[in-house]
Amino acid sequence: MAKKNPHLNPETFRDSLATVQEDGKRNWVYPKKVSGIFYKYRSYLSWVLLAILFAGPFIQMNGRPYMLFNIFERRFIIFGAAFWPQDTYLLIFLLLIFFVFIILFTVVFGRIFCGWFCPQTLFMEMVFRKIEYLIEGDANQQRQLNEGPWTGEKFVKKGIKLTIFAVISLLIGHLVMAYLVGVDQVKTIVSQPPSANMAGFIGLIAFSGIFMFVFSWFREQACLVVCPYGRLQGVLLDNNSINVMYDYVRGEPRSPIRKNQAILEPKGDCIECSLCVQVCPTGIDIRNGIQMECVNCTACIDACDEVMVKVDRPKGLIRYASENSIKQGFQKLITGRVKGYIVVLCILIAAFVTLIATRDDIKATITRFPGMTYQEREDGKVTNLYQITLINKTFESQKVELKSLVDGIEVELLGNQELILDAQSKFEGRFFLVRNQDEVKVNQEKVKLSVIYQGEELDKIETNFTAPIN
Ligand code: SF4
Ligand code: SF4
């Protein structure tokens, strides 16, 4: 038997959650299969987006990944540009731009992202749900199967479904790891015994397990109780934001179609068929207005449009619209608030582009060797020891030179090594500054060092040179 959806009562829907029963147990949502123009276009788009998502880690530029989010080594490659821990300020800028863009997009277009682009919705509705329909049938058949006894048929259906779910979860787990550590590293992890790459192996299993849990059981709860974006809707949306909305002006007072209705008092277009509720993957009734649980999946639009065609009324009783467009009949997209966000976004993008354009390819840091002051040599020279750290952010090997800008002070690299940096690498070395003892005039003097890269001064670094006065 279908459980009564508490949201069908407009007086009490805000006092309860569609997915939680009165005794606190989970109210499992069985969304009815939907078809229609929006579902068709969402399906097409989902295949394109899933193809891009799965191809992402394999896309390379000059042998390097195009996208890499190696949080373990704090190394990121975004659209081919490498970011090091020293570039954290750039990543913070990038995140700020992303957040302001999301806010701006949400203020104007509501949660379109959730329904059309979010990976959770893509996988849940366009992959796992479709497989479930294929194996277990539509909503009523699924409910009967779940509530019925464990027969041979139920074992087979559940077994096949969970096996396929597990395989896809493993695929997604490997995909996420490929974005984090790169495809080559994932290949190494899977081709060697687990003990050879225990951390990587645990990562693969953990991610796969999480996806299996989310898509086979947790489902819409990820959007309702975990996703912070959904929870922000209350502060982001206003009466001009476009959302999936029920046109209550046209739809109310709702009433089932009855014979001789024409002679009764006029009724709204909603015929109370409840199909919009039956297809909703989060179990809500959109006729109660915008709700945090609505992921803008458009299933209710398709379902209602189909009904409207059948009862010979115009489509769009549920449609993309704003509260103002329904209530007052006009739509204003570019409000003062939107203009404000656009200005902030432009400033952030301009600042980010400037920072990227002026970012050094090589980063140099020089510090005195801890615990040492000076050393006196038998040949009458005095030396100070320093540490140099160089980071090559480019994808080519680079040679760097170090020169003293003070007459009489020379740079002497330890072991006479050259400062040659491998691509995308960090180099740590030591060097002496050397001065003739008889030229020392003060105990401590400032020394400027020039870091030269590709024949040009990359950086000028100031340090101290300490020596005794005889
Ligand atoms: S599908 Fe349309 S007609 Fe049916 S209950 Fe929902 S809003 Fe009313
Ligand atoms: S209310 Fe409509 S758009 Fe929102 S989640 Fe439910 S079916 Fe999708």
Short mmCIF file of C-alpha atoms in Angstrom, two decimals, residues 246 251-258 261 264-273 287 313:
data_model
loop_
_atom_site.label_atom_id
_atom_site.label_comp_id
_atom_site.label_asym_id
_atom_site.label_seq_id
_atom_site.Cartn_x
_atom_site.Cartn_y
_atom_site.Cartn_z
CA TYR A 246 3.36 25.75 -9.50
CA GLY A 251 -4.23 26.21 -10.69
CA GLU A 252 -6.33 27.16 -7.67
CA PRO A 253 -8.89 26.30 -6.49
CA ARG A 254 -7.81 22.82 -7.48
CA SER A 255 -10.49 20.26 -8.11
CA PRO A 256 -10.82 16.86 -9.79
CA ILE A 257 -12.64 16.88 -13.11
CA ARG A 258 -16.24 15.88 -12.71
CA GLN A 261 -18.32 20.71 -14.21
CA LEU A 264 -20.51 24.31 -11.29
CA GLU A 265 -18.55 27.32 -10.09
CA PRO A 266 -15.29 27.89 -12.03
CA LYS A 267 -12.33 25.82 -10.85
CA GLY A 268 -8.59 26.16 -11.32
CA ASP A 269 -6.55 24.10 -13.77
CA CYS A 270 -5.11 21.67 -11.22
CA ILE A 271 -7.18 18.52 -11.34
CA GLU A 272 -5.65 17.06 -8.15
CA CYS A 273 -4.25 14.04 -9.97
CA ARG A 287 2.03 22.96 -5.12
CA ARG A 313 -5.66 22.86 -20.87
#
